[in-house]
Amino acid sequence: HRPQWEREVLQILEPLGFIAIERWPNPRVLTFQFDHYPAQLDEVWQHLQARGFYGSVWERREYTPTELLDAAFLRLGTEAVVRSVDGTLRWDWVTICPHCGFAEERWDWQHLQISDLPTGSHLAAVDWHPLVVSAPLAEALQQADVTGLSLIPVGPERPAGWYALQPTHLLPPLLVPPTRMRRLPTATPHCARDHHWESPTSELYYRQDGFAAADVNASYEVFGDGGRATGRIVIISNRVYRLLLAMGVTQLVGCEPIRVVASA
């Protein structure tokens, strides 16, 4: 119904400095590529949506092995997944805000059974949710005196084959901006600022003043909406990252440097 829609989009996005346009078999679909995240992109995208356009904005960040090895702290990420025995991945919702009722999950490690048998050193998410490590990796982390970490045996059997990776140290709040994340409108004026956040769409930035971190940390913020959490971000020190590599842990995907900056 709008034969000039492409010209309209080009006029709106051109000032942001896109570097390429990818065309698809569907003539009504275009992908605009940038080599940076324009400061005005979120505002411009809201403008496009208001004009009836549909799509999405996504960002891909890549790092060299040297950049990762040089980082003092890194976001921990893995694409390895292990499966739970049906009905054994259980949790309770624990209310963390008396004003809005926002709740965070507490996993039932005692009754969890993982169908995958650990062989060697493994870090994985159980059904894409909580993080666990195999017994050899848990032993290596204990021997290295890693701080800020509790390793909880999974299941009733002893010795356990898997251990929950549970950070015990909370970092201070993220610095927003330059961290890009949006406070959700479900937060009340009385809510603390540790919940009702969308997941960050940028690297994580912390204020240098007052930044104190252990080897394993959890973000102050609990991400999620609708009154239910999707979890905290796990952040590890350089020596833990190097230990994971030395132990042969694979599928470390989504690890990226944390930025600690002097704020104005």
PDB file of C-alpha atoms in Angstrom:
ATOM      1  CA  HIS A   1       0.000   0.000   0.000  1.00  0.00           C
ATOM      2  CA  ARG A   2       3.069   2.296   0.187  1.00  0.00           C
ATOM      3  CA  PRO A   3       5.019   2.049  -3.081  1.00  0.00           C
ATOM      4  CA  GLN A   4       7.688   4.511  -1.874  1.00  0.00           C
ATOM      5  CA  TRP A   5       8.418   2.653   1.387  1.00  0.00           C
ATOM      6  CA  GLU A   6      12.028   1.829   0.457  1.00  0.00           C
ATOM      7  CA  ARG A   7      12.862   5.443  -0.335  1.00  0.00           C
ATOM      8  CA  GLU A   8      11.250   6.426   2.966  1.00  0.00           C
ATOM      9  CA  VAL A   9      13.390   3.971   4.931  1.00  0.00           C
ATOM     10  CA  LEU A  10      16.572   5.039   3.145  1.00  0.00           C
ATOM     11  CA  GLN A  11      15.944   8.676   3.961  1.00  0.00           C
ATOM     12  CA  ILE A  12      15.477   7.834   7.639  1.00  0.00           C
ATOM     13  CA  LEU A  13      18.448   5.464   8.035  1.00  0.00           C
ATOM     14  CA  GLU A  14      20.987   7.114   5.744  1.00  0.00           C
ATOM     15  CA  PRO A  15      22.074   9.754   8.317  1.00  0.00           C
ATOM     16  CA  LEU A  16      23.074   6.911  10.676  1.00  0.00           C
ATOM     17  CA  GLY A  17      25.788   5.767   8.268  1.00  0.00           C
ATOM     18  CA  PHE A  18      24.944   2.190   7.298  1.00  0.00           C
ATOM     19  CA  ILE A  19      27.683   0.463   5.278  1.00  0.00           C
ATOM     20  CA  ALA A  20      25.674  -2.077   3.283  1.00  0.00           C
ATOM     21  CA  ILE A  21      22.174  -3.201   2.380  1.00  0.00           C
ATOM     22  CA  GLU A  22      21.356  -6.897   2.082  1.00  0.00           C
ATOM     23  CA  ARG A  23      18.422  -7.759  -0.131  1.00  0.00           C
ATOM     24  CA  TRP A  24      16.329 -10.890   0.302  1.00  0.00           C
ATOM     25  CA  PRO A  25      14.136 -12.931  -2.063  1.00  0.00           C
ATOM     26  CA  ASN A  26      11.181 -11.258  -0.378  1.00  0.00           C
ATOM     27  CA  PRO A  27      11.191  -7.796  -2.024  1.00  0.00           C
ATOM     28  CA  ARG A  28       9.671  -6.254   1.104  1.00  0.00           C
ATOM     29  CA  VAL A  29      12.643  -7.218   3.322  1.00  0.00           C
ATOM     30  CA  LEU A  30      15.914  -5.305   3.672  1.00  0.00           C
ATOM     31  CA  THR A  31      18.807  -5.694   6.115  1.00  0.00           C
ATOM     32  CA  PHE A  32      20.861  -2.589   6.862  1.00  0.00           C
ATOM     33  CA  GLN A  33      24.379  -3.278   8.152  1.00  0.00           C
ATOM     34  CA  PHE A  34      26.432  -0.948  10.344  1.00  0.00           C
ATOM     35  CA  ASP A  35      30.013  -1.202  11.608  1.00  0.00           C
ATOM     36  CA  HIS A  36      29.012   0.512  14.869  1.00  0.00           C
ATOM     37  CA  TYR A  37      25.900   0.972  16.997  1.00  0.00           C
ATOM     38  CA  PRO A  38      24.609   4.480  16.175  1.00  0.00           C
ATOM     39  CA  ALA A  39      23.684   6.523  19.208  1.00  0.00           C
ATOM     40  CA  GLN A  40      20.326   7.429  17.666  1.00  0.00           C
ATOM     41  CA  LEU A  41      19.456   3.930  16.423  1.00  0.00           C
ATOM     42  CA  ASP A  42      16.967   3.070  19.180  1.00  0.00           C
ATOM     43  CA  GLU A  43      15.123   6.357  18.732  1.00  0.00           C
ATOM     44  CA  VAL A  44      15.076   5.990  14.941  1.00  0.00           C
ATOM     45  CA  TRP A  45      13.835   2.395  15.210  1.00  0.00           C
ATOM     46  CA  GLN A  46      10.943   3.488  17.437  1.00  0.00           C
ATOM     47  CA  HIS A  47      10.119   6.115  14.805  1.00  0.00           C
ATOM     48  CA  LEU A  48      10.068   3.451  12.072  1.00  0.00           C
ATOM     49  CA  GLN A  49       7.823   1.203  14.137  1.00  0.00           C
ATOM     50  CA  ALA A  50       5.429   4.092  14.695  1.00  0.00           C
ATOM     51  CA  ARG A  51       5.245   4.488  10.907  1.00  0.00           C
ATOM     52  CA  GLY A  52       4.183   0.856  10.475  1.00  0.00           C
ATOM     53  CA  PHE A  53       7.494  -0.869   9.703  1.00  0.00           C
ATOM     54  CA  TYR A  54       8.274  -4.245  11.253  1.00  0.00           C
ATOM     55  CA  GLY A  55      11.635  -5.894  11.952  1.00  0.00           C
ATOM     56  CA  SER A  56      14.353  -6.209  14.557  1.00  0.00           C
ATOM     57  CA  VAL A  57      17.694  -4.774  15.618  1.00  0.00           C
ATOM     58  CA  TRP A  58      20.504  -7.147  16.564  1.00  0.00           C
ATOM     59  CA  GLU A  59      24.182  -6.742  17.320  1.00  0.00           C
ATOM     60  CA  ARG A  60      27.126  -9.113  16.911  1.00  0.00           C
ATOM     61  CA  ARG A  61      30.382  -8.514  18.749  1.00  0.00           C
ATOM     62  CA  GLU A  62      33.551 -10.487  18.035  1.00  0.00           C
ATOM     63  CA  TYR A  63      36.881 -10.601  19.908  1.00  0.00           C
ATOM     64  CA  THR A  64      40.296 -11.993  19.143  1.00  0.00           C
ATOM     65  CA  PRO A  65      41.771 -14.633  21.481  1.00  0.00           C
ATOM     66  CA  THR A  66      44.295 -12.015  22.630  1.00  0.00           C
ATOM     67  CA  GLU A  67      41.549  -9.553  23.564  1.00  0.00           C
ATOM     68  CA  LEU A  68      39.848 -12.207  25.672  1.00  0.00           C
ATOM     69  CA  LEU A  69      43.078 -13.334  27.344  1.00  0.00           C
ATOM     70  CA  ASP A  70      43.981  -9.726  28.187  1.00  0.00           C
ATOM     71  CA  ALA A  71      40.611  -8.876  29.754  1.00  0.00           C
ATOM     72  CA  ALA A  72      40.678  -8.502  33.544  1.00  0.00           C
ATOM     73  CA  PHE A  73      37.050  -9.661  33.810  1.00  0.00           C
ATOM     74  CA  LEU A  74      34.765 -11.353  31.317  1.00  0.00           C
ATOM     75  CA  ARG A  75      31.141 -12.193  30.926  1.00  0.00           C
ATOM     76  CA  LEU A  76      30.776 -15.972  31.134  1.00  0.00           C
ATOM     77  CA  GLY A  77      28.899 -17.666  28.335  1.00  0.00           C
ATOM     78  CA  THR A  78      28.516 -21.187  27.012  1.00  0.00           C
ATOM     79  CA  GLU A  79      26.468 -22.868  24.316  1.00  0.00           C
ATOM     80  CA  ALA A  80      26.896 -26.301  25.913  1.00  0.00           C
ATOM     81  CA  VAL A  81      23.605 -27.729  27.169  1.00  0.00           C
ATOM     82  CA  VAL A  82      22.884 -30.839  29.247  1.00  0.00           C
ATOM     83  CA  ARG A  83      19.454 -32.337  29.734  1.00  0.00           C
ATOM     84  CA  SER A  84      17.638 -32.948  32.972  1.00  0.00           C
ATOM     85  CA  VAL A  85      15.601 -36.055  33.678  1.00  0.00           C
ATOM     86  CA  ASP A  86      11.966 -35.105  33.136  1.00  0.00           C
ATOM     87  CA  GLY A  87      10.434 -33.512  36.183  1.00  0.00           C
ATOM     88  CA  THR A  88      13.649 -33.092  38.175  1.00  0.00           C
ATOM     89  CA  LEU A  89      14.566 -29.501  37.218  1.00  0.00           C
ATOM     90  CA  ARG A  90      12.555 -27.744  39.911  1.00  0.00           C
ATOM     91  CA  TRP A  91      12.626 -24.288  41.398  1.00  0.00           C
ATOM     92  CA  ASP A  92      10.797 -21.979  43.753  1.00  0.00           C
ATOM     93  CA  TRP A  93      10.041 -18.314  43.183  1.00  0.00           C
ATOM     94  CA  VAL A  94      11.425 -16.107  45.942  1.00  0.00           C
ATOM     95  CA  THR A  95      10.003 -12.594  46.110  1.00  0.00           C
ATOM     96  CA  ILE A  96      12.768  -9.980  46.136  1.00  0.00           C
ATOM     97  CA  CYS A  97      10.624  -6.834  45.952  1.00  0.00           C
ATOM     98  CA  PRO A  98       7.765  -6.094  48.379  1.00  0.00           C
ATOM     99  CA  HIS A  99       6.460  -3.296  46.146  1.00  0.00           C
ATOM    100  CA  CYS A 100       5.874  -5.117  42.847  1.00  0.00           C
ATOM    101  CA  GLY A 101       6.255  -8.774  43.857  1.00  0.00           C
ATOM    102  CA  PHE A 102       9.161  -9.423  41.474  1.00  0.00           C
ATOM    103  CA  ALA A 103      10.521 -12.922  42.113  1.00  0.00           C
ATOM    104  CA  GLU A 104      13.825 -14.687  41.476  1.00  0.00           C
ATOM    105  CA  GLU A 105      14.165 -18.433  40.974  1.00  0.00           C
ATOM    106  CA  ARG A 106      15.866 -20.692  43.535  1.00  0.00           C
ATOM    107  CA  TRP A 107      16.878 -24.010  41.996  1.00  0.00           C
ATOM    108  CA  ASP A 108      16.305 -27.323  43.755  1.00  0.00           C
ATOM    109  CA  TRP A 109      19.775 -28.842  43.345  1.00  0.00           C
ATOM    110  CA  GLN A 110      19.130 -31.814  45.632  1.00  0.00           C
ATOM    111  CA  HIS A 111      16.482 -33.392  43.399  1.00  0.00           C
ATOM    112  CA  LEU A 112      17.925 -32.397  40.031  1.00  0.00           C
ATOM    113  CA  GLN A 113      19.071 -35.329  37.908  1.00  0.00           C
ATOM    114  CA  ILE A 114      21.128 -34.725  34.764  1.00  0.00           C
ATOM    115  CA  SER A 115      20.828 -37.376  32.090  1.00  0.00           C
ATOM    116  CA  ASP A 116      24.202 -36.530  30.472  1.00  0.00           C
ATOM    117  CA  LEU A 117      27.151 -38.290  32.105  1.00  0.00           C
ATOM    118  CA  PRO A 118      30.136 -35.960  32.620  1.00  0.00           C
ATOM    119  CA  THR A 119      33.398 -36.998  31.026  1.00  0.00           C
ATOM    120  CA  GLY A 120      36.271 -34.609  31.567  1.00  0.00           C
ATOM    121  CA  SER A 121      35.886 -30.906  32.277  1.00  0.00           C
ATOM    122  CA  HIS A 122      32.534 -29.465  31.312  1.00  0.00           C
ATOM    123  CA  LEU A 123      30.657 -26.220  31.863  1.00  0.00           C
ATOM    124  CA  ALA A 124      27.059 -26.336  30.671  1.00  0.00           C
ATOM    125  CA  ALA A 125      23.570 -24.974  31.165  1.00  0.00           C
ATOM    126  CA  VAL A 126      20.880 -27.388  32.299  1.00  0.00           C
ATOM    127  CA  ASP A 127      18.048 -27.144  29.777  1.00  0.00           C
ATOM    128  CA  TRP A 128      19.407 -23.684  28.829  1.00  0.00           C
ATOM    129  CA  HIS A 129      18.990 -22.400  32.381  1.00  0.00           C
ATOM    130  CA  PRO A 130      21.240 -22.882  35.454  1.00  0.00           C
ATOM    131  CA  LEU A 131      24.990 -23.408  35.027  1.00  0.00           C
ATOM    132  CA  VAL A 132      26.692 -26.593  36.206  1.00  0.00           C
ATOM    133  CA  VAL A 133      30.241 -27.936  36.054  1.00  0.00           C
ATOM    134  CA  SER A 134      31.479 -31.513  35.986  1.00  0.00           C
ATOM    135  CA  ALA A 135      33.221 -32.994  39.025  1.00  0.00           C
ATOM    136  CA  PRO A 136      36.783 -32.700  37.584  1.00  0.00           C
ATOM    137  CA  LEU A 137      36.237 -29.021  36.832  1.00  0.00           C
ATOM    138  CA  ALA A 138      34.691 -28.431  40.245  1.00  0.00           C
ATOM    139  CA  GLU A 139      37.762 -29.996  41.855  1.00  0.00           C
ATOM    140  CA  ALA A 140      40.085 -27.776  39.787  1.00  0.00           C
ATOM    141  CA  LEU A 141      38.154 -24.654  40.805  1.00  0.00           C
ATOM    142  CA  GLN A 142      38.375 -25.651  44.467  1.00  0.00           C
ATOM    143  CA  GLN A 143      42.096 -26.376  44.270  1.00  0.00           C
ATOM    144  CA  ALA A 144      42.663 -22.974  42.661  1.00  0.00           C
ATOM    145  CA  ASP A 145      40.948 -21.280  45.655  1.00  0.00           C
ATOM    146  CA  VAL A 146      38.556 -19.447  43.360  1.00  0.00           C
ATOM    147  CA  THR A 147      36.747 -16.737  45.301  1.00  0.00           C
ATOM    148  CA  GLY A 148      33.099 -15.747  45.123  1.00  0.00           C
ATOM    149  CA  LEU A 149      31.935 -19.239  44.233  1.00  0.00           C
ATOM    150  CA  SER A 150      29.855 -21.936  45.853  1.00  0.00           C
ATOM    151  CA  LEU A 151      29.880 -25.389  44.250  1.00  0.00           C
ATOM    152  CA  ILE A 152      26.713 -27.248  45.195  1.00  0.00           C
ATOM    153  CA  PRO A 153      26.441 -31.018  44.549  1.00  0.00           C
ATOM    154  CA  VAL A 154      23.660 -31.824  42.095  1.00  0.00           C
ATOM    155  CA  GLY A 155      21.358 -34.734  42.901  1.00  0.00           C
ATOM    156  CA  PRO A 156      21.262 -37.129  45.846  1.00  0.00           C
ATOM    157  CA  GLU A 157      24.190 -39.352  44.836  1.00  0.00           C
ATOM    158  CA  ARG A 158      27.658 -38.955  46.345  1.00  0.00           C
ATOM    159  CA  PRO A 159      30.148 -38.322  45.011  1.00  0.00           C
ATOM    160  CA  ALA A 160      28.246 -36.036  42.686  1.00  0.00           C
ATOM    161  CA  GLY A 161      29.006 -36.024  38.979  1.00  0.00           C
ATOM    162  CA  TRP A 162      27.790 -32.445  38.516  1.00  0.00           C
ATOM    163  CA  TYR A 163      27.998 -29.313  40.673  1.00  0.00           C
ATOM    164  CA  ALA A 164      25.966 -26.140  40.460  1.00  0.00           C
ATOM    165  CA  LEU A 165      28.068 -23.066  39.732  1.00  0.00           C
ATOM    166  CA  GLN A 166      26.648 -20.544  42.189  1.00  0.00           C
ATOM    167  CA  PRO A 167      28.228 -17.060  42.459  1.00  0.00           C
ATOM    168  CA  THR A 168      28.232 -15.683  45.996  1.00  0.00           C
ATOM    169  CA  HIS A 169      29.562 -12.195  45.252  1.00  0.00           C
ATOM    170  CA  LEU A 170      27.339  -9.451  43.811  1.00  0.00           C
ATOM    171  CA  LEU A 171      28.843  -6.677  41.737  1.00  0.00           C
ATOM    172  CA  PRO A 172      27.710  -3.055  42.037  1.00  0.00           C
ATOM    173  CA  PRO A 173      25.069  -1.761  39.624  1.00  0.00           C
ATOM    174  CA  LEU A 174      25.993  -1.474  35.965  1.00  0.00           C
ATOM    175  CA  LEU A 175      26.818   1.962  34.586  1.00  0.00           C
ATOM    176  CA  VAL A 176      23.863   3.015  32.402  1.00  0.00           C
ATOM    177  CA  PRO A 177      24.744   4.534  29.963  1.00  0.00           C
ATOM    178  CA  PRO A 178      27.072   3.511  28.329  1.00  0.00           C
ATOM    179  CA  THR A 179      25.622   0.040  29.036  1.00  0.00           C
ATOM    180  CA  ARG A 180      22.538  -0.164  26.854  1.00  0.00           C
ATOM    181  CA  MET A 181      19.618  -1.621  28.731  1.00  0.00           C
ATOM    182  CA  ARG A 182      16.107  -0.377  29.334  1.00  0.00           C
ATOM    183  CA  ARG A 183      14.218  -0.184  32.606  1.00  0.00           C
ATOM    184  CA  LEU A 184      10.850  -1.773  32.091  1.00  0.00           C
ATOM    185  CA  PRO A 185       7.661   0.193  32.779  1.00  0.00           C
ATOM    186  CA  THR A 186       6.514  -2.529  35.188  1.00  0.00           C
ATOM    187  CA  ALA A 187       8.857  -1.107  37.847  1.00  0.00           C
ATOM    188  CA  THR A 188       7.132   1.010  40.493  1.00  0.00           C
ATOM    189  CA  PRO A 189       8.589   4.278  41.859  1.00  0.00           C
ATOM    190  CA  HIS A 190       9.469   2.380  45.067  1.00  0.00           C
ATOM    191  CA  CYS A 191      11.278  -0.563  43.430  1.00  0.00           C
ATOM    192  CA  ALA A 192      15.000  -0.960  43.919  1.00  0.00           C
ATOM    193  CA  ARG A 193      17.001  -0.782  40.715  1.00  0.00           C
ATOM    194  CA  ASP A 194      18.059  -4.432  40.805  1.00  0.00           C
ATOM    195  CA  HIS A 195      15.122  -5.743  38.771  1.00  0.00           C
ATOM    196  CA  HIS A 196      12.725  -4.934  35.910  1.00  0.00           C
ATOM    197  CA  TRP A 197      15.498  -4.599  33.331  1.00  0.00           C
ATOM    198  CA  GLU A 198      15.591  -5.866  29.769  1.00  0.00           C
ATOM    199  CA  SER A 199      18.724  -7.874  28.954  1.00  0.00           C
ATOM    200  CA  PRO A 200      21.645  -5.614  27.927  1.00  0.00           C
ATOM    201  CA  THR A 201      22.210  -5.069  24.223  1.00  0.00           C
ATOM    202  CA  SER A 202      25.792  -3.851  24.629  1.00  0.00           C
ATOM    203  CA  GLU A 203      28.988  -4.670  26.453  1.00  0.00           C
ATOM    204  CA  LEU A 204      28.764  -4.333  30.225  1.00  0.00           C
ATOM    205  CA  TYR A 205      30.209  -1.172  31.778  1.00  0.00           C
ATOM    206  CA  TYR A 206      31.053  -0.585  35.437  1.00  0.00           C
ATOM    207  CA  ARG A 207      32.123   2.536  37.283  1.00  0.00           C
ATOM    208  CA  GLN A 208      35.747   2.273  38.355  1.00  0.00           C
ATOM    209  CA  ASP A 209      35.096   3.923  41.712  1.00  0.00           C
ATOM    210  CA  GLY A 210      33.836   1.284  44.117  1.00  0.00           C
ATOM    211  CA  PHE A 211      34.300  -1.624  41.721  1.00  0.00           C
ATOM    212  CA  ALA A 212      35.351  -4.669  43.741  1.00  0.00           C
ATOM    213  CA  ALA A 213      35.101  -8.118  42.206  1.00  0.00           C
ATOM    214  CA  ALA A 214      35.836 -11.690  43.216  1.00  0.00           C
ATOM    215  CA  ASP A 215      36.913 -14.435  40.808  1.00  0.00           C
ATOM    216  CA  VAL A 216      33.261 -15.345  40.185  1.00  0.00           C
ATOM    217  CA  ASN A 217      30.508 -12.743  40.409  1.00  0.00           C
ATOM    218  CA  ALA A 218      26.853 -12.221  39.691  1.00  0.00           C
ATOM    219  CA  SER A 219      25.353  -9.019  38.367  1.00  0.00           C
ATOM    220  CA  TYR A 220      23.460  -6.835  40.811  1.00  0.00           C
ATOM    221  CA  GLU A 221      20.670  -6.726  38.273  1.00  0.00           C
ATOM    222  CA  VAL A 222      18.174  -9.565  37.861  1.00  0.00           C
ATOM    223  CA  PHE A 223      16.956  -9.511  34.287  1.00  0.00           C
ATOM    224  CA  GLY A 224      13.432 -10.383  33.274  1.00  0.00           C
ATOM    225  CA  ASP A 225       9.953  -8.964  33.050  1.00  0.00           C
ATOM    226  CA  GLY A 226       6.401  -9.899  33.873  1.00  0.00           C
ATOM    227  CA  GLY A 227       7.352 -10.313  37.532  1.00  0.00           C
ATOM    228  CA  ARG A 228       9.648 -13.288  36.870  1.00  0.00           C
ATOM    229  CA  ALA A 229      13.422 -13.410  36.554  1.00  0.00           C
ATOM    230  CA  THR A 230      15.464 -14.740  33.672  1.00  0.00           C
ATOM    231  CA  GLY A 231      18.612 -14.722  35.789  1.00  0.00           C
ATOM    232  CA  ARG A 232      21.708 -12.721  36.635  1.00  0.00           C
ATOM    233  CA  ILE A 233      24.796 -12.415  34.456  1.00  0.00           C
ATOM    234  CA  VAL A 234      27.870 -14.364  35.634  1.00  0.00           C
ATOM    235  CA  ILE A 235      31.190 -12.503  35.407  1.00  0.00           C
ATOM    236  CA  ILE A 236      34.553 -14.178  35.935  1.00  0.00           C
ATOM    237  CA  SER A 237      38.120 -13.038  36.447  1.00  0.00           C
ATOM    238  CA  ASN A 238      40.940 -13.485  33.963  1.00  0.00           C
ATOM    239  CA  ARG A 239      42.453 -16.329  35.975  1.00  0.00           C
ATOM    240  CA  VAL A 240      39.183 -18.281  35.992  1.00  0.00           C
ATOM    241  CA  TYR A 241      38.879 -17.810  32.229  1.00  0.00           C
ATOM    242  CA  ARG A 242      42.420 -19.069  31.752  1.00  0.00           C
ATOM    243  CA  LEU A 243      41.712 -22.009  34.070  1.00  0.00           C
ATOM    244  CA  LEU A 244      38.695 -22.992  31.971  1.00  0.00           C
ATOM    245  CA  LEU A 245      40.849 -22.926  28.840  1.00  0.00           C
ATOM    246  CA  ALA A 246      43.638 -24.897  30.528  1.00  0.00           C
ATOM    247  CA  MET A 247      41.114 -27.538  31.631  1.00  0.00           C
ATOM    248  CA  GLY A 248      39.941 -27.972  28.051  1.00  0.00           C
ATOM    249  CA  VAL A 249      36.486 -26.479  28.521  1.00  0.00           C
ATOM    250  CA  THR A 250      34.913 -26.001  25.101  1.00  0.00           C
ATOM    251  CA  GLN A 251      31.897 -24.099  23.768  1.00  0.00           C
ATOM    252  CA  LEU A 252      32.784 -20.913  25.664  1.00  0.00           C
ATOM    253  CA  VAL A 253      30.512 -18.785  23.512  1.00  0.00           C
ATOM    254  CA  GLY A 254      29.379 -15.318  24.536  1.00  0.00           C
ATOM    255  CA  CYS A 255      32.424 -14.583  26.679  1.00  0.00           C
ATOM    256  CA  GLU A 256      33.356 -10.943  26.258  1.00  0.00           C
ATOM    257  CA  PRO A 257      35.413  -8.344  28.146  1.00  0.00           C
ATOM    258  CA  ILE A 258      33.826  -6.239  30.882  1.00  0.00           C
ATOM    259  CA  ARG A 259      34.547  -2.529  30.693  1.00  0.00           C
ATOM    260  CA  VAL A 260      35.515  -0.745  33.921  1.00  0.00           C
ATOM    261  CA  VAL A 261      35.683   2.983  33.256  1.00  0.00           C
ATOM    262  CA  ALA A 262      36.137   6.246  35.102  1.00  0.00           C
ATOM    263  CA  SER A 263      32.769   8.001  35.193  1.00  0.00           C
ATOM    264  CA  ALA A 264      32.401  11.731  34.766  1.00  0.00           C
TER     265      ALA A 264
END
